[in-house]
Amino acid sequence: FPVTWHLIGTLQRRKVKEVIPFVDYFHALDSLKLAQEIQKRTDHVVKCFLQVNISGEESKHGFSKDELLEVLAELDQIEYVGLMTMAPFDADSDELKRIFKETQTLQAEIREKQISNMPMTDMSMGMSRDFKEAIQFGSTFVRIGT
């Protein structure tokens, strides 16, 4: 059986050359510089989730809603398959729903632009404590572990 490898954590640019040749999906693309490094170091198309910081938390990585489309150049070795976000650990149900809904809306806005390497067919959001709310708002990948 073929194996599909997903990298779900943060990736430092200096580690890209060691890791990205073995990765099919990368769930936390959080900067243009990292995208450019992946483009330079890969020999295959990497399916990436653009990490967005919908909550605005300073401790979270990712693109702001406003800078997302402005900073991305068309890189032919990267396919932007969707968005990834993480809600604050202490978010209540209403805040979770707001964050996941905003992410879903942003994904739809990008998909409507019909950019060739941005199909935006998937979403990576939701963890053990909030996966039910994330699925309600279209998450196709969740991280379960506790």
PDB file of N, CA, C and O in Angstrom, residues 31-32 35 56-57 80-81 104 114 125:
ATOM      1  N   SER A  31       4.671  31.289   5.928  1.00  0.00           N
ATOM      2  CA  SER A  31       5.349  32.483   5.421  1.00  0.00           C
ATOM      3  C   SER A  31       5.761  32.289   3.968  1.00  0.00           C
ATOM      4  O   SER A  31       5.955  31.162   3.501  1.00  0.00           O
ATOM      5  N   LEU A  32       5.907  33.407   3.280  1.00  0.00           N
ATOM      6  CA  LEU A  32       6.363  33.369   1.902  1.00  0.00           C
ATOM      7  C   LEU A  32       7.792  32.840   1.820  1.00  0.00           C
ATOM      8  O   LEU A  32       8.123  32.063   0.932  1.00  0.00           O
ATOM      9  N   ALA A  35       7.704  29.146   1.897  1.00  0.00           N
ATOM     10  CA  ALA A  35       7.200  28.637   0.610  1.00  0.00           C
ATOM     11  C   ALA A  35       8.307  28.659  -0.445  1.00  0.00           C
ATOM     12  O   ALA A  35       8.476  27.699  -1.209  1.00  0.00           O
ATOM     13  N   GLY A  56      -5.738  36.071  15.725  1.00  0.00           N
ATOM     14  CA  GLY A  56      -4.886  37.223  15.975  1.00  0.00           C
ATOM     15  C   GLY A  56      -3.961  37.056  17.171  1.00  0.00           C
ATOM     16  O   GLY A  56      -3.307  38.013  17.586  1.00  0.00           O
ATOM     17  N   GLU A  57      -3.876  35.844  17.702  1.00  0.00           N
ATOM     18  CA  GLU A  57      -2.997  35.597  18.851  1.00  0.00           C
ATOM     19  C   GLU A  57      -1.540  35.796  18.454  1.00  0.00           C
ATOM     20  O   GLU A  57      -1.096  35.257  17.438  1.00  0.00           O
ATOM     21  N   TYR A  80      -1.535  24.725  -3.073  1.00  0.00           N
ATOM     22  CA  TYR A  80      -2.193  25.195  -1.855  1.00  0.00           C
ATOM     23  C   TYR A  80      -3.567  24.541  -1.786  1.00  0.00           C
ATOM     24  O   TYR A  80      -4.520  25.003  -2.409  1.00  0.00           O
ATOM     25  N   VAL A  81      -3.653  23.444  -1.042  1.00  0.00           N
ATOM     26  CA  VAL A  81      -4.875  22.640  -1.031  1.00  0.00           C
ATOM     27  C   VAL A  81      -5.913  23.149  -0.052  1.00  0.00           C
ATOM     28  O   VAL A  81      -7.068  22.744  -0.096  1.00  0.00           O
ATOM     29  N   GLN A 104     -13.482  29.105   7.131  1.00  0.00           N
ATOM     30  CA  GLN A 104     -14.286  28.518   6.053  1.00  0.00           C
ATOM     31  C   GLN A 104     -14.646  29.585   5.011  1.00  0.00           C
ATOM     32  O   GLN A 104     -14.556  29.343   3.799  1.00  0.00           O
ATOM     33  N   GLN A 114     -10.274  31.113  -8.317  1.00  0.00           N
ATOM     34  CA  GLN A 114      -9.847  30.078  -9.273  1.00  0.00           C
ATOM     35  C   GLN A 114      -8.385  30.242  -9.692  1.00  0.00           C
ATOM     36  O   GLN A 114      -8.049  30.257 -10.868  1.00  0.00           O
ATOM     37  N   MET A 125      -8.127  21.861  10.470  1.00  0.00           N
ATOM     38  CA  MET A 125      -8.407  22.582  11.717  1.00  0.00           C
ATOM     39  C   MET A 125      -9.168  21.670  12.646  1.00  0.00           C
ATOM     40  O   MET A 125      -9.897  20.791  12.211  1.00  0.00           O
TER      41      MET A 125
END
